[in-house]
Coordinates of C-alpha atoms in Angstrom, one line a residue:
Chain A
X21 CA 77.1 88.5 83.0
X22 CA 76.7 86.6 86.2
X23 CA 78.0 83.1 86.5
X24 CA 76.3 80.9 89.0
X25 CA 78.9 79.2 91.2
X26 CA 78.5 75.5 91.7
X27 CA 80.3 73.5 94.4
X28 CA 80.8 69.8 94.0
X29 CA 82.4 67.5 96.5
X30 CA 83.7 64.1 95.4
X31 CA 85.1 61.6 97.8
X32 CA 88.3 59.9 96.7
X33 CA 90.4 57.1 98.1
X34 CA 94.0 57.6 99.0
X35 CA 95.3 55.2 96.4
X36 CA 93.3 57.0 93.6
X37 CA 94.3 60.5 94.6
X38 CA 97.1 61.1 92.1
X39 CA 95.1 59.6 89.3
X40 CA 92.0 61.7 90.1
X41 CA 94.1 64.9 90.4
X42 CA 95.7 64.2 87.1
X43 CA 92.3 63.8 85.5
X44 CA 91.2 67.2 87.0
X45 CA 94.4 68.7 85.7
X46 CA 93.8 67.4 82.2
X47 CA 90.3 68.9 82.3
X48 CA 92.0 72.3 82.7
X49 CA 91.1 73.0 86.3
X50 CA 93.4 75.2 88.4
X51 CA 94.4 74.4 92.0
X52 CA 92.6 76.6 94.5
X53 CA 93.7 75.2 97.8
X54 CA 94.4 72.2 99.9
X55 CA 93.0 72.3 103.3
X56 CA 92.6 69.8 106.2
X57 CA 89.9 69.4 108.8
X58 CA 90.4 67.4 111.9
X59 CA 87.5 65.0 112.4
X60 CA 88.6 63.9 115.9
X61 CA 90.6 60.8 115.2
X62 CA 91.1 61.2 111.5
X63 CA 91.5 63.9 108.9
X64 CA 89.6 65.2 106.0
X65 CA 91.7 66.7 103.3
X66 CA 90.1 68.9 100.7
X67 CA 91.8 69.4 97.3
X68 CA 89.9 72.3 95.7
X69 CA 90.0 73.1 92.1
X70 CA 88.3 75.7 89.9
X71 CA 87.5 76.3 86.3
X72 CA 85.4 79.1 85.2
X73 CA 84.0 79.6 88.7
X74 CA 82.9 75.9 88.9
X75 CA 84.3 74.6 92.1
X76 CA 85.3 71.0 92.4
X77 CA 86.5 69.5 95.5
X78 CA 88.2 66.1 95.9
X79 CA 87.8 64.9 99.5
X80 CA 90.2 62.5 101.1
X81 CA 89.5 61.0 104.5
X82 CA 92.6 59.5 106.1
X83 CA 93.6 58.0 109.4
X84 CA 96.0 59.9 111.7
X85 CA 99.0 57.9 110.6
X86 CA 98.5 57.8 106.9
X87 CA 101.0 59.3 104.5
X88 CA 99.8 61.4 101.6
X89 CA 101.5 61.5 98.2
X90 CA 102.4 65.0 97.0
X91 CA 100.5 66.4 94.0
X92 CA 103.3 69.0 93.4
X93 CA 104.4 66.9 90.4
X94 CA 101.0 67.7 88.8
X95 CA 100.4 71.2 90.2
X96 CA 103.8 72.8 90.8
X97 CA 102.3 75.4 93.2
X98 CA 100.9 72.8 95.5
X99 CA 104.0 72.9 97.7
X100 CA 102.8 75.8 99.8
X101 CA 99.7 74.0 100.8
X102 CA 101.4 70.7 101.3
X103 CA 104.1 72.2 103.5
X104 CA 101.4 73.9 105.5
X105 CA 99.5 70.6 105.8
X106 CA 102.6 69.0 107.2
X107 CA 103.5 71.9 109.5
X108 CA 100.1 72.5 111.0
X109 CA 98.6 69.0 111.0
X110 CA 101.6 66.8 111.1
X111 CA 100.4 64.8 108.1
X112 CA 103.5 63.5 106.3
X113 CA 103.5 64.3 102.6
X114 CA 105.9 62.4 100.4
X115 CA 107.7 63.8 97.4
X116 CA 107.1 67.5 97.6
X117 CA 109.1 69.5 95.0
X118 CA 110.1 72.1 97.5
X119 CA 110.1 70.4 100.9
X120 CA 110.7 72.8 103.8
X121 CA 110.9 69.8 106.2
X122 CA 108.8 71.5 108.8
X123 CA 110.2 75.0 108.6
X124 CA 107.5 76.6 106.4
X125 CA 105.4 77.8 109.3
X126 CA 107.2 77.6 112.6
X127 CA 105.0 77.3 115.6
X128 CA 105.7 77.0 119.3
X129 CA 103.4 74.1 119.7
X130 CA 104.3 71.6 117.0
X131 CA 101.4 70.5 114.7
X132 CA 98.8 72.6 116.5
X133 CA 95.9 71.1 114.5
X134 CA 97.0 67.5 114.8
X135 CA 94.8 65.0 116.4
X136 CA 97.5 62.7 117.7
X137 CA 100.8 64.5 117.3
X138 CA 100.0 67.8 119.0
X139 CA 103.1 69.1 120.7
X140 CA 105.4 66.3 119.2
X141 CA 108.6 67.7 117.8
X142 CA 110.1 65.4 115.2
X143 CA 109.8 66.4 111.6
X144 CA 107.7 63.8 109.9
X145 CA 108.7 64.8 106.4
X146 CA 112.4 64.0 106.8
Chain B
X14 CA 130.8 79.7 85.6
X15 CA 130.2 82.5 88.0
X16 CA 130.2 81.8 91.7
X17 CA 126.9 81.4 93.4
X18 CA 126.1 83.3 96.5
X19 CA 123.1 83.3 98.8
X20 CA 121.7 86.6 99.9
X21 CA 119.1 86.7 102.6
X22 CA 116.3 89.1 101.9
X23 CA 114.3 90.2 104.9
X24 CA 112.5 89.5 107.3
X25 CA 113.1 93.1 108.3
X26 CA 113.6 95.0 105.1
X27 CA 113.2 98.7 104.3
X28 CA 110.7 98.3 101.4
X29 CA 108.6 95.7 103.1
X30 CA 106.3 96.8 105.8
X31 CA 105.8 93.2 106.8
X32 CA 108.3 90.4 107.4
X33 CA 108.9 87.8 104.7
X34 CA 112.1 86.1 104.2
X35 CA 113.6 85.0 100.8
X36 CA 116.9 83.2 100.3
X37 CA 118.1 84.5 97.0
X38 CA 120.6 82.4 95.2
X39 CA 122.6 84.8 92.9
X40 CA 125.0 84.4 90.1
X41 CA 126.7 87.8 90.0
X42 CA 123.8 90.1 90.2
X43 CA 121.2 87.8 88.7
X44 CA 118.8 85.8 90.7
X45 CA 118.8 82.1 89.8
X46 CA 116.6 80.8 92.6
X47 CA 114.4 82.2 95.3
X48 CA 113.3 80.2 98.3
X49 CA 110.6 81.9 100.4
X50 CA 110.2 81.2 104.1
X51 CA 107.3 82.6 106.1
X52 CA 106.0 82.2 109.6
X53 CA 107.2 85.4 111.1
X54 CA 103.7 86.5 111.8
X55 CA 101.8 83.2 112.1
X56 CA 99.3 83.7 114.9
X57 CA 97.1 80.7 114.5
X58 CA 93.8 82.5 114.5
X59 CA 92.0 79.6 112.8
X60 CA 92.0 77.9 116.1
X61 CA 90.2 80.9 117.7
X62 CA 86.9 79.4 116.5
X63 CA 87.2 77.1 119.6
X64 CA 87.0 80.2 121.8
X65 CA 84.7 82.5 119.9
X66 CA 81.1 82.0 118.9
X67 CA 80.4 82.0 115.2
X68 CA 78.9 85.5 115.4
X69 CA 81.9 86.9 117.3
X70 CA 84.4 85.3 115.0
X71 CA 83.6 88.1 112.5
X72 CA 85.8 90.4 114.6
X73 CA 88.7 88.0 114.3
X74 CA 88.1 87.5 110.6
X75 CA 88.3 91.3 110.2
X76 CA 91.7 91.3 111.8
X77 CA 93.2 88.6 109.6
X78 CA 94.4 91.6 107.6
X79 CA 94.1 95.3 108.3
X80 CA 93.9 96.3 104.7
X81 CA 91.2 94.0 103.3
X82 CA 89.5 93.7 106.7
X83 CA 86.0 94.4 105.4
X84 CA 86.4 91.8 102.7
X85 CA 87.5 89.1 105.1
X86 CA 84.4 89.9 107.3
X87 CA 82.3 89.8 104.2
X88 CA 83.6 86.5 103.0
X89 CA 83.1 85.0 106.4
X90 CA 79.6 86.3 106.8
X91 CA 78.6 85.2 103.3
X92 CA 79.8 81.7 104.2
X93 CA 77.8 81.5 107.4
X94 CA 74.8 83.0 105.6
X95 CA 75.0 80.4 102.9
X96 CA 75.2 77.6 105.5
X97 CA 72.3 78.9 107.5
X98 CA 70.3 79.9 104.4
X99 CA 70.0 83.5 105.5
X100 CA 68.8 85.9 102.8
X101 CA 70.5 89.3 103.3
X102 CA 68.3 92.4 102.6
X103 CA 69.2 94.2 99.3
X104 CA 70.2 97.4 101.0
X105 CA 72.8 95.5 103.1
X106 CA 74.1 93.9 99.9
X107 CA 74.6 97.3 98.3
X108 CA 76.2 98.8 101.4
X109 CA 78.6 95.8 101.5
X110 CA 79.5 96.4 97.9
X111 CA 80.2 100.1 98.5
X112 CA 82.4 99.4 101.5
X113 CA 84.1 96.6 99.6
X114 CA 85.0 98.9 96.8
X115 CA 86.1 101.6 99.1
X116 CA 88.5 99.0 100.7
X117 CA 89.7 98.0 97.2
X118 CA 90.3 101.7 96.4
X119 CA 92.3 102.3 99.6
X120 CA 94.2 99.0 99.2
X121 CA 95.2 99.7 95.6
X122 CA 96.2 103.3 96.3
X123 CA 98.2 102.0 99.2
X124 CA 99.9 99.4 97.0
X125 CA 100.6 102.0 94.3
X126 CA 102.3 104.1 96.9
X127 CA 104.4 101.3 98.3
X128 CA 105.3 100.2 94.7
X129 CA 106.4 103.7 93.8
X130 CA 108.5 103.7 97.0
X131 CA 109.9 100.4 96.0
X132 CA 111.0 101.9 92.7
X133 CA 112.4 104.9 94.4
X134 CA 109.8 107.3 93.2
X135 CA 109.2 109.0 96.6
X136 CA 107.0 111.8 95.2
X137 CA 104.5 109.4 93.7
X138 CA 104.4 107.4 96.9
X139 CA 103.3 110.5 98.8
X140 CA 100.8 111.5 96.2
X141 CA 99.1 108.0 96.2
X142 CA 98.8 108.0 100.0
X143 CA 97.5 111.5 100.0
X144 CA 94.6 110.4 97.7
X145 CA 94.2 107.3 99.9
X146 CA 93.4 109.5 102.9
X147 CA 90.2 110.8 101.2
X148 CA 89.0 107.2 100.8
X149 CA 89.8 106.6 104.5
X150 CA 87.9 109.7 105.4
X151 CA 84.8 108.3 103.7
X152 CA 85.3 105.0 105.5
X153 CA 85.7 106.6 108.8
X154 CA 82.7 108.9 108.2
X155 CA 80.4 106.0 107.3
X156 CA 81.7 103.1 109.5
X157 CA 83.6 104.8 112.3
X158 CA 86.9 103.0 111.6
X159 CA 89.7 104.0 109.3
X160 CA 91.2 100.5 108.6
X161 CA 89.1 98.1 110.7
X162 CA 85.5 98.8 109.9
X163 CA 83.5 96.5 112.0
X164 CA 80.2 97.1 110.1
X165 CA 79.7 93.7 108.6
X166 CA 77.9 91.1 110.6
X167 CA 76.2 87.8 110.0
X168 CA 72.8 88.6 108.5
X169 CA 73.5 92.1 107.2
X170 CA 75.3 95.2 108.2
X171 CA 75.5 97.3 111.3
X172 CA 75.2 100.8 110.0
X173 CA 73.4 102.6 107.3
X174 CA 74.7 105.4 105.1
X175 CA 72.1 108.2 105.0
X176 CA 70.8 109.7 101.8
X177 CA 72.6 112.9 102.5
X178 CA 75.9 111.2 102.9
X179 CA 75.4 109.1 99.8
X180 CA 74.8 112.3 97.8
X181 CA 77.9 113.8 99.2
X182 CA 79.9 110.7 98.3
X183 CA 78.5 110.7 94.8
X184 CA 79.4 114.3 94.3
X185 CA 82.9 113.7 95.6
X186 CA 83.5 110.8 93.2
X187 CA 84.0 113.0 90.1
X188 CA 86.8 115.2 91.4
X189 CA 88.3 112.1 93.1
X190 CA 88.3 110.2 89.8
X191 CA 90.0 113.1 88.1
X192 CA 92.7 113.0 90.7
X193 CA 93.1 109.3 90.4
X194 CA 93.4 109.5 86.6
X195 CA 96.1 112.1 87.0
X196 CA 97.9 109.7 89.3
X197 CA 97.3 106.7 87.1
X198 CA 98.5 108.6 84.1
X199 CA 102.0 108.8 85.7
X200 CA 102.0 105.1 86.5
X201 CA 100.9 104.2 83.0
X202 CA 102.8 106.7 80.9
X203 CA 105.8 107.9 82.7
X204 CA 109.0 106.9 80.9
X205 CA 111.0 106.2 84.1
X206 CA 108.2 104.0 85.4
X207 CA 107.9 102.1 82.2
X208 CA 111.7 101.7 81.9
X209 CA 111.8 100.2 85.3
X210 CA 108.8 97.9 85.0
X211 CA 108.4 96.6 81.5
X212 CA 109.7 93.2 80.9
X213 CA 110.4 92.6 84.6
X214 CA 109.2 89.5 86.3
X215 CA 107.3 88.1 83.4
X216 CA 104.9 85.2 83.8
X217 CA 102.9 83.9 80.9
X218 CA 99.2 83.2 80.8
X219 CA 99.5 79.4 80.9
X220 CA 102.1 79.5 83.7
X221 CA 100.1 81.9 85.8
X222 CA 97.0 79.7 85.4
X223 CA 98.9 76.5 86.1
X224 CA 100.6 77.9 89.2
X225 CA 97.2 79.0 90.6
X226 CA 97.8 82.7 90.5
X227 CA 94.9 84.8 91.6
X228 CA 93.7 88.4 91.4
X229 CA 95.7 91.1 89.6
X230 CA 98.7 88.8 89.3
X231 CA 96.6 86.4 87.2
X232 CA 94.7 89.1 85.3
X233 CA 97.9 90.9 84.3
X234 CA 98.9 87.7 82.5
X235 CA 95.6 87.5 80.6
X236 CA 93.7 85.2 82.8
X237 CA 90.2 86.8 83.0
X238 CA 89.3 85.6 86.4
X239 CA 87.6 87.8 88.9
X240 CA 85.3 86.4 91.5
X241 CA 83.0 89.4 91.4
X242 CA 81.7 87.9 88.2
X243 CA 79.8 85.4 90.2
X244 CA 77.7 88.3 91.4
X245 CA 77.9 88.0 95.2
X246 CA 76.7 91.0 97.2
X247 CA 75.3 93.5 94.7
X248 CA 77.9 92.8 91.9
X249 CA 75.4 90.9 89.9
X250 CA 73.3 94.0 89.3
X251 CA 76.2 96.4 88.5
X252 CA 77.4 95.0 85.2
X253 CA 80.9 94.1 86.3
X254 CA 83.7 93.2 83.9
X255 CA 87.2 92.1 85.0
X256 CA 90.2 94.3 84.0
X257 CA 92.7 92.2 82.0
X258 CA 96.2 92.9 80.7
X259 CA 98.3 90.5 78.7
X260 CA 102.0 91.3 79.1
X261 CA 102.4 89.5 82.5
X262 CA 105.2 91.8 83.7
X263 CA 105.4 94.2 86.6
X264 CA 104.1 97.0 84.4
X265 CA 101.0 95.0 83.5
X266 CA 100.3 94.2 87.2
X267 CA 100.6 97.8 87.9
X268 CA 98.3 98.7 85.0
X269 CA 95.6 96.2 86.2
X270 CA 95.5 97.9 89.6
X271 CA 95.4 101.4 88.2
X272 CA 92.5 100.4 85.9
X273 CA 90.7 98.6 88.8
X274 CA 90.7 101.9 90.7
X275 CA 88.7 103.5 87.9
X276 CA 86.4 100.4 87.8
X277 CA 85.9 100.6 91.5
X278 CA 84.9 104.3 91.4
X279 CA 82.4 103.4 88.7
X280 CA 81.0 100.5 90.8
X281 CA 80.5 102.8 93.8
X282 CA 78.8 105.4 91.6
X283 CA 76.4 102.8 90.2
X284 CA 75.8 101.3 93.6
X285 CA 74.8 104.7 95.0
X286 CA 72.6 105.3 92.0
X287 CA 70.7 102.0 92.4
X288 CA 70.7 101.9 96.2
X289 CA 67.4 100.2 97.3
X290 CA 65.5 101.1 100.4
X291 CA 64.8 98.6 103.1
X292 CA 66.1 97.0 106.3
X293 CA 69.8 96.5 107.0
X294 CA 69.8 93.1 108.6
X295 CA 67.8 90.0 109.4
X296 CA 67.6 88.3 112.7
X297 CA 70.0 85.3 112.9
X298 CA 68.3 82.3 114.5
X299 CA 69.9 78.9 115.2
X300 CA 73.4 77.8 114.6
X301 CA 75.4 76.8 111.5
X302 CA 75.3 73.2 110.6
X303 CA 77.0 72.3 107.3
X304 CA 79.9 73.4 105.3
X305 CA 80.7 75.9 102.6
X306 CA 83.6 77.2 100.6
X307 CA 83.0 81.0 100.7
X308 CA 84.9 82.9 98.0
X309 CA 85.3 86.7 97.6
X310 CA 87.5 88.8 95.3
X311 CA 89.8 90.8 97.5
X312 CA 92.2 93.5 96.2
X313 CA 94.9 90.9 96.0
X314 CA 92.8 88.1 94.6
X315 CA 90.4 85.4 95.5
X316 CA 90.1 84.6 99.2
X317 CA 88.5 81.4 100.5
X318 CA 87.0 80.8 103.9
X319 CA 86.1 77.2 104.3
X320 CA 83.6 77.0 107.2
X321 CA 82.3 73.9 108.8
X322 CA 79.7 74.0 111.5
X323 CA 78.4 71.1 113.6
X324 CA 75.3 72.7 114.9
X325 CA 76.9 74.2 118.0
X326 CA 77.7 77.8 118.6
X327 CA 81.3 77.2 117.8
X328 CA 82.4 76.2 114.3
X329 CA 84.3 73.0 114.0
X330 CA 86.7 74.3 111.4
X331 CA 87.5 77.6 109.6
X332 CA 90.2 77.3 107.0
X333 CA 91.3 80.6 105.4
X334 CA 93.3 80.6 102.2
X335 CA 94.3 84.0 101.3
X336 CA 95.4 85.4 97.9
X337 CA 99.0 86.0 98.8
X338 CA 99.5 82.3 99.6
X339 CA 98.3 81.3 96.2
X340 CA 100.5 84.0 94.6
X341 CA 103.7 82.7 96.3
X342 CA 104.4 79.9 93.7
X343 CA 104.1 82.5 90.8
X344 CA 106.5 84.8 92.7
X345 CA 109.0 82.0 93.1
X346 CA 108.8 81.5 89.3
X347 CA 109.0 85.2 88.6
X348 CA 112.2 86.0 90.5
X349 CA 114.8 84.0 88.6
X350 CA 116.4 86.2 85.9
X351 CA 115.7 89.4 87.8
X352 CA 118.6 91.6 89.0
X353 CA 119.1 91.8 92.7
X354 CA 118.1 95.5 92.7
X355 CA 114.8 94.6 91.1
X356 CA 113.9 92.0 93.6
X357 CA 111.9 94.4 95.9
X358 CA 109.9 95.6 92.9
X359 CA 109.1 92.1 91.8
X360 CA 108.1 91.0 95.3
X361 CA 105.9 94.0 95.7
X362 CA 104.3 93.5 92.3
X363 CA 102.2 90.5 93.6
X364 CA 101.0 92.9 96.4
X365 CA 102.1 90.6 99.2
X366 CA 100.0 90.7 102.3
X367 CA 101.9 88.6 104.8
X368 CA 99.6 88.8 107.7
X369 CA 96.9 87.4 105.5
X370 CA 99.1 84.7 104.3
X371 CA 100.1 83.4 107.7
X372 CA 97.0 84.1 109.6
Chain C
X14 CA 123.2 116.6 120.3
X15 CA 120.5 118.9 121.7
X16 CA 119.6 120.2 118.3
X17 CA 118.7 116.7 117.1
X18 CA 116.3 116.0 119.9
X19 CA 113.1 116.8 118.0
X20 CA 114.0 114.8 114.9
X21 CA 114.3 111.1 115.9
X22 CA 114.7 108.4 113.3
X23 CA 112.2 105.7 113.5
X24 CA 112.4 102.0 112.9
X25 CA 109.2 100.1 112.4
X26 CA 108.9 96.3 112.8
X27 CA 105.8 94.2 112.4
X28 CA 105.8 91.5 114.9
X29 CA 102.7 89.6 113.8
X30 CA 100.2 92.4 113.6
X31 CA 97.3 92.4 111.3
X32 CA 98.7 95.2 109.1
X33 CA 96.1 97.7 110.4
X34 CA 98.6 99.5 112.7
X35 CA 101.5 99.1 110.2
X36 CA 99.7 101.1 107.6
X37 CA 98.7 103.7 110.1
X38 CA 102.4 104.1 111.1
X39 CA 103.2 104.6 107.5
X40 CA 100.2 106.9 107.1
X41 CA 101.9 109.2 109.7
X42 CA 104.7 109.8 107.3
X43 CA 102.5 110.8 104.3
X44 CA 101.0 114.2 103.4
X45 CA 98.0 114.4 105.7
X46 CA 99.9 113.8 108.9
X47 CA 103.4 114.3 107.5
X48 CA 105.8 113.9 110.5
X49 CA 108.7 114.0 108.0
X50 CA 108.5 117.8 108.0
X51 CA 109.9 117.7 111.6
X52 CA 112.8 115.5 110.4
X53 CA 111.2 112.4 111.8
X54 CA 112.3 109.8 109.3
X55 CA 111.3 106.1 108.9
X56 CA 114.6 104.3 108.4
X57 CA 115.2 100.7 107.6
X58 CA 118.4 100.4 109.4
X59 CA 118.4 99.7 113.2
X60 CA 121.8 101.2 113.6
X61 CA 120.4 104.6 112.5
X62 CA 117.3 104.4 114.6
X63 CA 116.4 106.2 117.9
X64 CA 112.8 104.9 118.3
X65 CA 111.7 101.4 117.7
X66 CA 108.0 101.1 116.8
X67 CA 106.6 97.6 117.2
X68 CA 103.1 96.6 116.1
X69 CA 101.5 93.3 116.9
X70 CA 102.0 90.6 119.6
X71 CA 105.2 88.8 119.4
X72 CA 105.1 85.3 118.0
X73 CA 107.7 82.5 118.5
X74 CA 109.6 83.0 115.3
X75 CA 109.7 86.8 115.8
X76 CA 111.1 86.7 119.3
X77 CA 114.8 86.5 118.2
X78 CA 114.3 89.0 115.4
X79 CA 112.8 91.6 117.7
X80 CA 115.6 91.1 120.3
X81 CA 118.2 91.2 117.6
X82 CA 116.8 94.5 116.1
X83 CA 116.6 96.0 119.6
X84 CA 120.2 95.1 120.4
X85 CA 121.5 96.6 117.2
X86 CA 120.0 100.0 118.0
X87 CA 122.5 102.5 119.6
X88 CA 121.8 103.9 123.1
X89 CA 119.7 105.9 124.0
X90 CA 116.7 104.2 122.5
X91 CA 113.0 104.1 123.1
X92 CA 110.5 101.4 122.3
X93 CA 107.0 102.3 121.4
X94 CA 104.4 99.5 121.3
X95 CA 101.6 100.4 118.9
X96 CA 98.1 98.9 119.2
X97 CA 96.5 96.7 121.7
X98 CA 98.2 93.6 120.2
X99 CA 101.6 95.0 121.0
X100 CA 100.5 95.9 124.5
X101 CA 98.8 92.7 125.5
X102 CA 98.3 90.4 122.5
X103 CA 94.9 92.0 122.0
X104 CA 92.3 89.9 120.1
X105 CA 95.0 87.3 119.3
X106 CA 96.2 86.8 122.9
X107 CA 94.6 83.3 123.0
X108 CA 96.2 82.1 119.8
X109 CA 98.7 79.3 120.3
X110 CA 101.5 81.0 118.5
X111 CA 101.3 84.4 120.3
X112 CA 103.7 85.1 123.2
X113 CA 101.8 88.3 124.3
X114 CA 102.8 91.9 124.5
X115 CA 106.1 93.2 123.2
X116 CA 107.2 93.8 126.9
X117 CA 107.5 90.0 127.2
X118 CA 110.6 90.2 125.1
X119 CA 112.1 93.7 125.3
X120 CA 111.5 96.7 127.6
X121 CA 108.7 99.0 126.3
X122 CA 108.6 102.7 127.2
X123 CA 105.4 103.9 125.6
X124 CA 102.1 102.0 124.9
X125 CA 99.8 103.4 122.2
X126 CA 96.3 101.8 122.6
X127 CA 93.8 101.3 119.8
X128 CA 92.7 98.7 117.3
X129 CA 93.9 100.0 115.0
X130 CA 95.8 102.8 116.6
X131 CA 95.0 106.1 114.9
X132 CA 97.8 108.2 113.3
X133 CA 97.1 111.0 115.8
X134 CA 97.7 108.7 118.7
X135 CA 100.8 107.3 117.1
X136 CA 102.2 110.8 116.7
X137 CA 101.2 111.4 120.4
X138 CA 103.1 108.3 121.3
X139 CA 106.2 109.4 119.4
X140 CA 106.1 112.8 121.1
X141 CA 105.9 111.1 124.5
X142 CA 108.8 108.9 123.4
X143 CA 110.8 112.0 122.6
X144 CA 110.8 113.2 126.2
X145 CA 111.8 109.7 127.4
X146 CA 114.6 109.7 124.8
X147 CA 115.7 113.1 126.1
X148 CA 115.7 111.8 129.7
X149 CA 117.7 108.8 128.8
X150 CA 120.2 110.9 126.9
X151 CA 120.6 113.2 129.9
X152 CA 121.1 110.3 132.1
X153 CA 123.7 108.8 129.8
X154 CA 125.6 112.1 129.4
X155 CA 125.4 112.6 133.2
X156 CA 126.9 109.2 133.7
X157 CA 129.5 109.9 131.0
X158 CA 130.3 113.3 132.7
X159 CA 130.7 111.6 136.1
X160 CA 133.0 109.0 134.5
X161 CA 135.0 111.8 132.8
X162 CA 135.2 113.8 136.1
X163 CA 136.4 110.7 137.9
X164 CA 139.1 110.1 135.2
X165 CA 140.2 113.7 135.4
X166 CA 140.4 113.5 139.2
X167 CA 142.4 110.3 138.9
X168 CA 144.8 111.9 136.4
X169 CA 145.1 115.0 138.5
X170 CA 145.9 112.8 141.5
X171 CA 148.6 110.9 139.6
X172 CA 150.2 114.1 138.4
X173 CA 150.5 115.7 141.8

């Protein structure tokens, strides 16, 4: 039996993020990944979920200085992606259940993917 | 209340070929908390897209991990092909399937060996790796490389496997399967192995799903999820069914992998039987413009390459989420309750591939 | 010590390689190549090791670990860099987190090329390392002999 994979992308606003994620969680989706893309001046954060090979993507577009609330209260395993997001992109994530405070992935160049903070050295999650 | 002590585990540790560090909080000999820290082999190869053209990045994608290298290349190529709407010829799809399954075979045999070594069953380790060499011989014979193959490219494959070689492979499969079954029999039925593994590092079905476990780690807990079911490459034609166990312990994770070896052998046999004739690749024109989340089932689970092109020769973003990263939260939940001496076995049971994880 | 010279103990460390070379190092120990029959053993303890095999280019977090392991090994010791990444950084040399070859951090005696290095080449590299190990040992015992002679001469001078 072959299942056709569908990919949907839904834009969400920052203030609705937790509510939307909760809804997806209630629908029985699992968290696949959280990934960021640098749009040159702002970030696009993709929260990807999957249920029975149906791929759902919540897309958040934020400015370089925005803080993102953690979804680790809803998906416990989200901490790996959120720490990664902070360490590589310098996006502050508030309220992660296991917060490594910038030591999850150590790099020479701080926040190598950041648009504004590249090379800065203060931990933004403290 | 017993005193708590913290034992650092890794990064250089005898049972781990790769560096990962865990801070284990112990009460007597029992783990109560495990905190992973990674980053020892973070290279930052996602940023190499700035320096490599999208067709050249396949070489980098292959070197994300030396064990599932073919699958990384496949995932990347399928992503680009989806964005550029390239239809890959059937023969290329079948060849990709054969090489993917060969990679899975060698990866699982490798893991079984390491796992046996982790349990202290040296003899079994040697036997698994001996069998693995015959898979590597086939890979070397057909692609030219033992661990890094370099045959997958955007738009198809680089090499063909001749009819004679396919025949030879087909004939070799039966004795190989027999040997694998002998080996698998020890893993599944030996009392010492069972005694060591059963009931260790248990994770329930709901927990595994909620924590986002993928691959054999999820399937051993009863989550029937295998991306090959979506029928990428030639899997759609081969009648594929995921291997599922329900116990959710280290023994179940081992059993899933042993049974997947048998399944892989079967898939290769079918792919050789049904191999279509035709060209190996199509010409790639233009540049990728668009985005796609490409997913492939690796030996360790589902891998994702998020690719975004802006119409130039260089992609604007490649984001790679590898199965081990998704399996770290389940691992953190598995460890509490285990004895210190069992920690290596539990860590190995998710088949950690750290160089994937950190990219 | 001479009877031990063909059976070095090996310590392997992965300094941000892609795994390809690591599994080939391990493959050397297993039945097809089987260097263990010569008494070459893969040890996990730097204090038991004669030869340090490093795969992959060094990254920032690894730097201290590699130096630490190297310093824990007893003299004489030989470092073998396996694969192009360990020699120059290889395909990853332009990555932001890669320092470059292993020789940027610790002295390297033997370079084994290849991506991934083949087991035959790794064994070749170890054999080359053996002769370097022997040289280093000879030099050390020569230096120790000279020290000893000097001490004896001094003692002889004192007694007369």
